[in-house]
PDB file of C-alpha atoms in Angstrom:
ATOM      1  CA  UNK A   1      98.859 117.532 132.876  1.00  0.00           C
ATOM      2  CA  UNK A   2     101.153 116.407 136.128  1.00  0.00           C
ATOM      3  CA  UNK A   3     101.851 113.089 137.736  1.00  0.00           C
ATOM      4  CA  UNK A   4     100.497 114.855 140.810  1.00  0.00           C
ATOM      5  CA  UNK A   5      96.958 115.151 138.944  1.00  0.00           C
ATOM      6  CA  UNK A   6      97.391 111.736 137.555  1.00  0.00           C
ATOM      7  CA  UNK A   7      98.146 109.992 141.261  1.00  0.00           C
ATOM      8  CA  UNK A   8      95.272 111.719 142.427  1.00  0.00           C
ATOM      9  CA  UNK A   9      92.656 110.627 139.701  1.00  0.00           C
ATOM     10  CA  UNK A  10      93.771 107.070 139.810  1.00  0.00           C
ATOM     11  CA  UNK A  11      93.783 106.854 143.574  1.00  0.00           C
ATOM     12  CA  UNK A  12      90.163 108.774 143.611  1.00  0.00           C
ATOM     13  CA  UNK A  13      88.605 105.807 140.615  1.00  0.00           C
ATOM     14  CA  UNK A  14      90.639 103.154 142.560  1.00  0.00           C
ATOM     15  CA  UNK A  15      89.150 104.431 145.670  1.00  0.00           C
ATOM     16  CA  UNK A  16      85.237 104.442 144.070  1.00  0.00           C
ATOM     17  CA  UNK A  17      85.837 101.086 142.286  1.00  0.00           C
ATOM     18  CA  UNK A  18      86.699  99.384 145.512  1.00  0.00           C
ATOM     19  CA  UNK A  19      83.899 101.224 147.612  1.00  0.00           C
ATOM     20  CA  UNK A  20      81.671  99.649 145.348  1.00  0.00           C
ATOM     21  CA  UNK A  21      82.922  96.392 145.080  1.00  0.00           C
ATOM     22  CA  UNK A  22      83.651  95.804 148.453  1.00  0.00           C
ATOM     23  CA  UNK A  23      80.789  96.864 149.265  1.00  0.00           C
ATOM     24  CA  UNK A  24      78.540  94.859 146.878  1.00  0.00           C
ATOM     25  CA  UNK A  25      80.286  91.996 148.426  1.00  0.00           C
ATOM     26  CA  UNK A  26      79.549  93.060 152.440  1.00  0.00           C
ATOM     27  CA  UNK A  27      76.368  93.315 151.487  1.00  0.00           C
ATOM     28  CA  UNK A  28      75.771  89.324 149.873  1.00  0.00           C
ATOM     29  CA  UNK A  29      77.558  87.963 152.291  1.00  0.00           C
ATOM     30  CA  UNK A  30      77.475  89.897 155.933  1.00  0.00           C
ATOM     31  CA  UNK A  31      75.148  89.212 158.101  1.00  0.00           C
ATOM     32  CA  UNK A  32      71.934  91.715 159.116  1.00  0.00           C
ATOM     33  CA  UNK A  33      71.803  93.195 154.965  1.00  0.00           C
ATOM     34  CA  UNK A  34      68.917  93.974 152.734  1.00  0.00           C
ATOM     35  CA  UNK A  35      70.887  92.404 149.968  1.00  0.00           C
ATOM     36  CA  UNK A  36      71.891  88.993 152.039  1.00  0.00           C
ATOM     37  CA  UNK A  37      71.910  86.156 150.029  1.00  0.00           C
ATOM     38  CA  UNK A  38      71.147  88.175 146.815  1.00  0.00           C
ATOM     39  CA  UNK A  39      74.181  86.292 145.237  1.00  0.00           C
ATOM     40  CA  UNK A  40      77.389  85.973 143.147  1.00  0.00           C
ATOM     41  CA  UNK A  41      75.891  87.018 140.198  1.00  0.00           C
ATOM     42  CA  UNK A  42      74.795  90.250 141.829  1.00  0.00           C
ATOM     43  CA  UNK A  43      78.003  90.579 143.000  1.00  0.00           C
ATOM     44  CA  UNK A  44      79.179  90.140 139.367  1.00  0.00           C
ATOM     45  CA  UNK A  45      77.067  93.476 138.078  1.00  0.00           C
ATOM     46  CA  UNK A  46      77.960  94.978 141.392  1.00  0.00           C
ATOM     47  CA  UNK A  47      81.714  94.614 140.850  1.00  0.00           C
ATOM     48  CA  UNK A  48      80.814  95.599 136.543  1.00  0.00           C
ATOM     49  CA  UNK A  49      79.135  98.858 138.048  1.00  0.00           C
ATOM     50  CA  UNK A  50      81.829  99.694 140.360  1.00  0.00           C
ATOM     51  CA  UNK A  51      84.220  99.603 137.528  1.00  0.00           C
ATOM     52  CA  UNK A  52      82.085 101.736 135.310  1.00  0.00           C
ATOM     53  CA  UNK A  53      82.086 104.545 138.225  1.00  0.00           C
ATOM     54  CA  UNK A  54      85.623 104.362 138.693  1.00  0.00           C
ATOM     55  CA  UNK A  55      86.577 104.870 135.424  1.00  0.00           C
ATOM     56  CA  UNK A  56      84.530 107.910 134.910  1.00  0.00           C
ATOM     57  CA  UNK A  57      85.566 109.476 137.483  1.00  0.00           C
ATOM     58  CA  UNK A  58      89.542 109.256 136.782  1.00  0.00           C
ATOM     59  CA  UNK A  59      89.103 110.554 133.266  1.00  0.00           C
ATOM     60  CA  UNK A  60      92.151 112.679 133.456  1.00  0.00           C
ATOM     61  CA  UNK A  61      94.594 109.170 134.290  1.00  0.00           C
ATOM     62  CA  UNK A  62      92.492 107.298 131.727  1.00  0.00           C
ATOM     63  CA  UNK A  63      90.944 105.074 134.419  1.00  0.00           C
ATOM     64  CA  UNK A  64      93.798 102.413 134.640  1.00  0.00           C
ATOM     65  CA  UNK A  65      92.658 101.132 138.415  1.00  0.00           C
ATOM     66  CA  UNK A  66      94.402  98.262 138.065  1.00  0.00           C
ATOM     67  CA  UNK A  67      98.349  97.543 137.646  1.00  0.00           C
ATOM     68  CA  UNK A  68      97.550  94.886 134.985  1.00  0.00           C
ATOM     69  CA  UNK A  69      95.966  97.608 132.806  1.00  0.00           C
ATOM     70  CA  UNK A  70      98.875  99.729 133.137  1.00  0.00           C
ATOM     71  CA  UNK A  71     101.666  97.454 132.682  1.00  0.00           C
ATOM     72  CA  UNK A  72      99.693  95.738 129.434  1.00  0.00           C
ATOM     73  CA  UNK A  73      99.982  99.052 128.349  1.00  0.00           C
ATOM     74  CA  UNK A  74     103.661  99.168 128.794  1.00  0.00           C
ATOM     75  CA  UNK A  75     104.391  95.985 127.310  1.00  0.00           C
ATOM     76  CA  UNK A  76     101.446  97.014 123.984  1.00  0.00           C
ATOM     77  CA  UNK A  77     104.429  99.529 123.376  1.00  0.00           C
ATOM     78  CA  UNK A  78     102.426 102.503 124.051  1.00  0.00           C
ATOM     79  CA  UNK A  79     104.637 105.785 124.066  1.00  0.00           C
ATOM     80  CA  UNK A  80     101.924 107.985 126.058  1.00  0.00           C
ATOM     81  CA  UNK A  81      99.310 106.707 129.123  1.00  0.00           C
ATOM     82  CA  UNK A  82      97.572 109.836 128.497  1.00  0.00           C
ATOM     83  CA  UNK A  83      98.423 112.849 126.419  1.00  0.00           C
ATOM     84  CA  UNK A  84     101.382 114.865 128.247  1.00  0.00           C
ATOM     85  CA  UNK A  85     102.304 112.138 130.225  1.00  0.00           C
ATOM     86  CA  UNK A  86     105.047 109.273 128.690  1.00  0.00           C
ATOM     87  CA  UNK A  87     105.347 106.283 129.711  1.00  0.00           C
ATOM     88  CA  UNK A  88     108.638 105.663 131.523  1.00  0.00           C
ATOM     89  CA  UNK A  89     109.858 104.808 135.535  1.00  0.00           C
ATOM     90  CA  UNK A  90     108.092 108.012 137.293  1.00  0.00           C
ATOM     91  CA  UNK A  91     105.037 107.536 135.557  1.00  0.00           C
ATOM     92  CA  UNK A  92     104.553 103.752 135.746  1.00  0.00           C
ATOM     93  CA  UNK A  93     105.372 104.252 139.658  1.00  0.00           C
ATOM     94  CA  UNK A  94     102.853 106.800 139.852  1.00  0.00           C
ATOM     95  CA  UNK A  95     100.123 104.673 138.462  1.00  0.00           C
ATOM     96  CA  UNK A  96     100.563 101.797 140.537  1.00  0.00           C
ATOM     97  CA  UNK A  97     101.671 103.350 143.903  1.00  0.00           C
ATOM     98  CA  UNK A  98      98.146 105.637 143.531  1.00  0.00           C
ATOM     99  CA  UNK A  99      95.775 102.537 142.731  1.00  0.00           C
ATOM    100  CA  UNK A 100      97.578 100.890 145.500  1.00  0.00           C
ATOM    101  CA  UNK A 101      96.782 103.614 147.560  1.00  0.00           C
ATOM    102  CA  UNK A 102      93.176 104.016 146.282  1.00  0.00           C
ATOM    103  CA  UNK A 103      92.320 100.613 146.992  1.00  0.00           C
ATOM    104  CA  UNK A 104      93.255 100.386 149.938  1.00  0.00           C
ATOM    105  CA  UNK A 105      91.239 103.746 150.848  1.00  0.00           C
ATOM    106  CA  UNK A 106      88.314 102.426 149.063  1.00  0.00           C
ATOM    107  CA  UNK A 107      88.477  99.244 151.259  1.00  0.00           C
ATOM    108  CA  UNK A 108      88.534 101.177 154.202  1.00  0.00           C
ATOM    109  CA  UNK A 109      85.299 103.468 152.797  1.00  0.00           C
ATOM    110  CA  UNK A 110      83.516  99.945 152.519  1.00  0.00           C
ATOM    111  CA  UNK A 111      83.977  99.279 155.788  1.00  0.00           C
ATOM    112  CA  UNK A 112      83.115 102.367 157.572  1.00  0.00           C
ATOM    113  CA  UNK A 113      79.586 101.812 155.395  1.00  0.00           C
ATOM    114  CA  UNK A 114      79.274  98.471 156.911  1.00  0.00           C
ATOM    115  CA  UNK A 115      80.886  99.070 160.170  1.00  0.00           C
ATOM    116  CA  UNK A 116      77.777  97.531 162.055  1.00  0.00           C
ATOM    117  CA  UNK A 117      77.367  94.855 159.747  1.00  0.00           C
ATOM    118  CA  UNK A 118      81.332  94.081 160.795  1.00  0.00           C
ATOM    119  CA  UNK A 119      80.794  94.241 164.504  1.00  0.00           C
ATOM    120  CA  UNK A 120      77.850  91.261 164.336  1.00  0.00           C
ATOM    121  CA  UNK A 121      79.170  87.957 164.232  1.00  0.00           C
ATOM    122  CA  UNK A 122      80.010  86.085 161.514  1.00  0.00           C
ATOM    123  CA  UNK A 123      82.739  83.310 159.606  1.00  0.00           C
ATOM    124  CA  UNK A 124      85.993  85.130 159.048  1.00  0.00           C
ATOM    125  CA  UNK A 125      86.038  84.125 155.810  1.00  0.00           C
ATOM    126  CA  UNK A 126      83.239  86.042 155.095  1.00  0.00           C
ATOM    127  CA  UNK A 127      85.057  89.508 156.335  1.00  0.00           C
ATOM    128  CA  UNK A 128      88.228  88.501 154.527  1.00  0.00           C
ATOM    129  CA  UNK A 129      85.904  88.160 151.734  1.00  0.00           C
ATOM    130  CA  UNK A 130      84.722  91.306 151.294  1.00  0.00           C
ATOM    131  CA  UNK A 131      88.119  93.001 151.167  1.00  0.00           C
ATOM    132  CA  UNK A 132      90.268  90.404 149.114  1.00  0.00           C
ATOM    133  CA  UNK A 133      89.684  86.947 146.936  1.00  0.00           C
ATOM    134  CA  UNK A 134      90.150  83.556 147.841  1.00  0.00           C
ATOM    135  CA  UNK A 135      90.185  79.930 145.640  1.00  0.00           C
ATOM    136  CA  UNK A 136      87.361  77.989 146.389  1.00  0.00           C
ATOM    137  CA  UNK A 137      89.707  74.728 145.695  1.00  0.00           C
ATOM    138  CA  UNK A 138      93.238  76.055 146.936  1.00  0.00           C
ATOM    139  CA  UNK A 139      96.013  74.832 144.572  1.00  0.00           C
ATOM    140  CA  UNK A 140      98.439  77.572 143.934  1.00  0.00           C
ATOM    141  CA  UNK A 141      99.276  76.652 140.516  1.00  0.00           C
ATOM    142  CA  UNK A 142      95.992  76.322 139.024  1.00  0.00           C
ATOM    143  CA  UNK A 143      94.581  79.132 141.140  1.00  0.00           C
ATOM    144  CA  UNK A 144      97.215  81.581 138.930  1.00  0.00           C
ATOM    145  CA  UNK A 145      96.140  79.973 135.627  1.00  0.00           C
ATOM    146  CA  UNK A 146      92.816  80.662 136.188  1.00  0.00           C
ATOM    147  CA  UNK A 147      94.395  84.471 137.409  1.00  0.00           C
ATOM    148  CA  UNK A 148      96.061  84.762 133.934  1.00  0.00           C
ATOM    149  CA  UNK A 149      93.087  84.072 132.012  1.00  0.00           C
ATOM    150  CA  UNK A 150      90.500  86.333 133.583  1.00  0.00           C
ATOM    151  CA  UNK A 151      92.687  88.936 133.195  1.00  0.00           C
ATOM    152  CA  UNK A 152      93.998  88.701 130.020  1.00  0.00           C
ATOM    153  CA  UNK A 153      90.745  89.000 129.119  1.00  0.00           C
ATOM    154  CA  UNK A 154      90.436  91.856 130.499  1.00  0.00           C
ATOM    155  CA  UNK A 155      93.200  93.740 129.112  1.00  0.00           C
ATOM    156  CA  UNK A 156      93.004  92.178 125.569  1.00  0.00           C
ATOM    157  CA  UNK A 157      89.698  93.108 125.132  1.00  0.00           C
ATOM    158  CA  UNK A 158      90.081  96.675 126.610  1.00  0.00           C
ATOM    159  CA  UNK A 159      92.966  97.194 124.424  1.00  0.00           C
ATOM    160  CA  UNK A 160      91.442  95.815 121.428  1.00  0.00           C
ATOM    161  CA  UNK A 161      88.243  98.248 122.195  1.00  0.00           C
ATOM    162  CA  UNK A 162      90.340 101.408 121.711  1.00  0.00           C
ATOM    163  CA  UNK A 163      91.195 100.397 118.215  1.00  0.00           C
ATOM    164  CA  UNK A 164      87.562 100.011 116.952  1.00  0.00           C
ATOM    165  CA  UNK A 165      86.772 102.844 114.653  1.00  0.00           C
ATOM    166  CA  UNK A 166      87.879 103.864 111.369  1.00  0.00           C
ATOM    167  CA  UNK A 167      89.758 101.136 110.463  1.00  0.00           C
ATOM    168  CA  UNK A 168      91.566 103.009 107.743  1.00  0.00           C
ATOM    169  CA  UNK A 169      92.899 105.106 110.447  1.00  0.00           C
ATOM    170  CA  UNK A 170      92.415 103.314 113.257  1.00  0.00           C
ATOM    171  CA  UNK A 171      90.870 106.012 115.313  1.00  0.00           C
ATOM    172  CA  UNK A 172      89.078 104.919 118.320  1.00  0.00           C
ATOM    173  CA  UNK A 173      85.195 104.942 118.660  1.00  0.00           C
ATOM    174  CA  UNK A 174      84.457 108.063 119.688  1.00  0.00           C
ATOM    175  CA  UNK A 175      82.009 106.149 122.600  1.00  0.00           C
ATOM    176  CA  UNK A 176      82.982 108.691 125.555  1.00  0.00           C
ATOM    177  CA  UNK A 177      81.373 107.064 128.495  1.00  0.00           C
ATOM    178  CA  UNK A 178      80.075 104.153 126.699  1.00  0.00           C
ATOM    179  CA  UNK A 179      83.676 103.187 126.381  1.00  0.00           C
ATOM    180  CA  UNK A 180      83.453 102.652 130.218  1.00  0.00           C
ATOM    181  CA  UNK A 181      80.146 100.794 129.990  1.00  0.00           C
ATOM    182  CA  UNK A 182      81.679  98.510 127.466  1.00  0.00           C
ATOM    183  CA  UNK A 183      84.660  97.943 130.190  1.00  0.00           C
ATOM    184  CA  UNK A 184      81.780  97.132 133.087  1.00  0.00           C
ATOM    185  CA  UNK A 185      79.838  94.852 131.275  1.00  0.00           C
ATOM    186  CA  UNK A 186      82.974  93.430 130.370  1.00  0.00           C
ATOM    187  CA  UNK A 187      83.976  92.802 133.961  1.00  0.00           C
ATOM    188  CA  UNK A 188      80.355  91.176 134.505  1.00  0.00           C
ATOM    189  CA  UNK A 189      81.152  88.709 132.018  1.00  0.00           C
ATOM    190  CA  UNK A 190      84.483  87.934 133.121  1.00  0.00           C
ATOM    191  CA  UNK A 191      83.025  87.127 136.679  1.00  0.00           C
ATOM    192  CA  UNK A 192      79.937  85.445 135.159  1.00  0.00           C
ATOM    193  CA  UNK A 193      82.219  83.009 133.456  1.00  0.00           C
ATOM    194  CA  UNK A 194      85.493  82.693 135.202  1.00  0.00           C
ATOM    195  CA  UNK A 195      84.669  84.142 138.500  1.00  0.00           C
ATOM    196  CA  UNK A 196      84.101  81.306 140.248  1.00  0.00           C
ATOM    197  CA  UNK A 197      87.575  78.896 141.274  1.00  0.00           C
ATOM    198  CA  UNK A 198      89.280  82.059 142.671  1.00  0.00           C
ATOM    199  CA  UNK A 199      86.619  84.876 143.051  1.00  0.00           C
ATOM    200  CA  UNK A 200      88.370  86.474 139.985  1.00  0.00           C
ATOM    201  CA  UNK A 201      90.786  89.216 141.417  1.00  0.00           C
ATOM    202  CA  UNK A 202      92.119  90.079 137.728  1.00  0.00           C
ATOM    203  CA  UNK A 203      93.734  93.437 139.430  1.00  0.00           C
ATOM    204  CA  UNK A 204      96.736  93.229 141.895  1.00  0.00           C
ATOM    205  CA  UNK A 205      95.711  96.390 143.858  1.00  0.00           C
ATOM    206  CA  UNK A 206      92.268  95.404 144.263  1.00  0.00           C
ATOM    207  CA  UNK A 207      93.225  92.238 146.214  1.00  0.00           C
ATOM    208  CA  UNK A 208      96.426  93.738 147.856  1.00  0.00           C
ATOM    209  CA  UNK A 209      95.117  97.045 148.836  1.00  0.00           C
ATOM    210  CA  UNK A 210      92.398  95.985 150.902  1.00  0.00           C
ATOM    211  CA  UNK A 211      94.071  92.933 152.480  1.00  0.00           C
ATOM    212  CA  UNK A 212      96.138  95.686 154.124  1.00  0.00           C
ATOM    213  CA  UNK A 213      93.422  97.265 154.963  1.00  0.00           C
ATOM    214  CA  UNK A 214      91.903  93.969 156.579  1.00  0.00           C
ATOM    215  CA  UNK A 215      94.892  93.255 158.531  1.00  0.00           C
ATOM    216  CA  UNK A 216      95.108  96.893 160.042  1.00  0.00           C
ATOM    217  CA  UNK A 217      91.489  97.757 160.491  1.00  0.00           C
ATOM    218  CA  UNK A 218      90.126  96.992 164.144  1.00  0.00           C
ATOM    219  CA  UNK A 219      87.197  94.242 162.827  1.00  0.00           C
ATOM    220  CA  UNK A 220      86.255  92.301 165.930  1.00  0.00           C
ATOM    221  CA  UNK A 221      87.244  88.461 164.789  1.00  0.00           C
ATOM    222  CA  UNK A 222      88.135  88.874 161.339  1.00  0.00           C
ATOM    223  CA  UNK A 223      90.546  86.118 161.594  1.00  0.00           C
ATOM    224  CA  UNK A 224      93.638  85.735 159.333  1.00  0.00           C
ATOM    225  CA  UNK A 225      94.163  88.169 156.402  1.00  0.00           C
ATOM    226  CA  UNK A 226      95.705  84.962 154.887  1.00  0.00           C
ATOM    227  CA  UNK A 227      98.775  85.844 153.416  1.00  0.00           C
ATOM    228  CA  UNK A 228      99.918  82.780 152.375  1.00  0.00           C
ATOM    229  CA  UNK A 229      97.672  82.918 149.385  1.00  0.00           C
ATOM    230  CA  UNK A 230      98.377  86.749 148.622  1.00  0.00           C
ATOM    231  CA  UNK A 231     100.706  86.430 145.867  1.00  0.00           C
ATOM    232  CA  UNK A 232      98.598  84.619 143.370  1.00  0.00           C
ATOM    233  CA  UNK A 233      95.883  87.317 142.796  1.00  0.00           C
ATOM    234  CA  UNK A 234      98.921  89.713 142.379  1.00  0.00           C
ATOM    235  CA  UNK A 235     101.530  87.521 140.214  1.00  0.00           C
ATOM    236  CA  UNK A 236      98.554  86.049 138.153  1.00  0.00           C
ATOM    237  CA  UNK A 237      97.331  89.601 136.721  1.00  0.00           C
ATOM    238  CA  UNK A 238     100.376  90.987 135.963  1.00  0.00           C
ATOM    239  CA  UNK A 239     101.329  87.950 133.769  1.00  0.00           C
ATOM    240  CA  UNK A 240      97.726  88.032 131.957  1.00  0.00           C
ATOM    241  CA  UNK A 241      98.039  92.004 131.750  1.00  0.00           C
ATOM    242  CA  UNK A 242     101.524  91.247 129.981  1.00  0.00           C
ATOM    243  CA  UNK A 243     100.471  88.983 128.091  1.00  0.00           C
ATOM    244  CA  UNK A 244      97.558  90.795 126.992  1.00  0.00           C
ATOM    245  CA  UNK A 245      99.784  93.539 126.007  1.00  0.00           C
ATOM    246  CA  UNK A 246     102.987  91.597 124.405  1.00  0.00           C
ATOM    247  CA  UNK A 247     100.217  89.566 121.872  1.00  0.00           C
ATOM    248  CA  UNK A 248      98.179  93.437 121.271  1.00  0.00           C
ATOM    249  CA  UNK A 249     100.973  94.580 119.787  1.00  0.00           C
ATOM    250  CA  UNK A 250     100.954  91.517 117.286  1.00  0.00           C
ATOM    251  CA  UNK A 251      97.310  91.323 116.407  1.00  0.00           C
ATOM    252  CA  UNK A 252      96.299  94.598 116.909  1.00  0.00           C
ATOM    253  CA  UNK A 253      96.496  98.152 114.873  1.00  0.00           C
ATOM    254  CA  UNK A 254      99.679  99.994 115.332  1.00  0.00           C
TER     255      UNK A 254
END
């Protein structure tokens, strides 16, 4: 196993997760769509879903796609991301410059799909929403709590998933793609339940990635990319991811 192979699989699941989310999301909320309307809770299982087929199809990274999942793992104490590859500086870089990179490609998949949806007119809010999150009550502060929480969530419970098992040896499950069910379902219920002040980001890359891709894509009135508000869906998952990971490595199997 290489880094090369590893930036590739994450950017390629990073890529699919965002194609699908983004996508579920251009299709609630842009105009001139079968699924207008259809609402957040399909957007919910349409974000779960997109997760599940991301993950699969990075199997030989793991299926990170999502800098809070890698850097939990980092600060869990984990020696290996996968086996062959260690965690240290060139590996950690290579996970999170490749999901970067793969949402921002995925973003820019979404909106070739709904390229004629883009071109109608509608709120610029609503094409900002389909590439990156916003608060429905903007207050920075709180907006990162509620950043913190959905994502540690997230990375507790993954974490805590690979040690069910044989608890005298703590060997994982054994679910194979299961595993990655459990980790979309888990996502719906995240969004179900604390989805709704900031649109639940709970993955730096997802929101950052396509806001680039926003600002440089040629999307007749799309407004501001609104970068004001940028940091919080990145600073608020990497503190929950950390968290998640510092507080695994107290209650969880060694």
């Amino acid at each position: 196993m290489s880094l090369a192979t590893i930036f590739l699989s994450e950017t390629v699941g990073t890529a699919m997760l965002l194609l699908l989310g983004a996508g579920v999301v251009a299709n609630n909320i842009l105009p001139k769509n079968k699924g207008n309307g259809t609402g957040f809770l399909m957007v919910n299982f349409g974000w779960g879903l997109a997760v599940f087929a991301g993950v699969l199809v990075s199997y030989k990274s793991g299926g990170h796609l999502n800098p809070a999942v890698t850097l939990g793992l980092v600060a869990s104490g984990a020696k290996e991301f996968v086996p062959g590859i260690p965690v240290n500086a060139a590996s950690i870089a290579t996970y999170l410059s490749a999901e970067l990179l793969g949402a921002f490609l995925g973003a820019v998949l979404a909106w070739l799909a709904y390229k004629k949806q883009f071109d109608e007119d509608a709120p610029a809010g609503f094409k900002l929403g389909v590439f990156s999150t916003g608060p429905e009550i903007r207050s920075p502060l709180w907006n990162v709590v509620t950043e913190v929480l959905g994502t540690f969530v997230l990375v507790f419970v993954v974490l805590a998933a690979g040690h069910w098992g044989d608890s005298s040896t703590h060997t994982p499950a054994g679910l194979g793609w299961l595993g990655a069910l459990g980790v979309a379902l888990l996502v719906v219920g995240i969004g179900a339940s604390l989805g709704g002040p900031t649109g639940y980001a709970i993955n730096p890359a997802r929101d950052l990635g396509p806001r680039v891709a926003h600002a440089v894509l040629p999307i007749p009135n799309k407004g501001s990319s609104d970068w004001s508000y940028s940091w919080v869906p990145v600073a608020g998952p990497i503190i929950g991811g950390v968290l998640a990971g510092l507080l695994s490595g107290v209650l969880l199997p060694a």
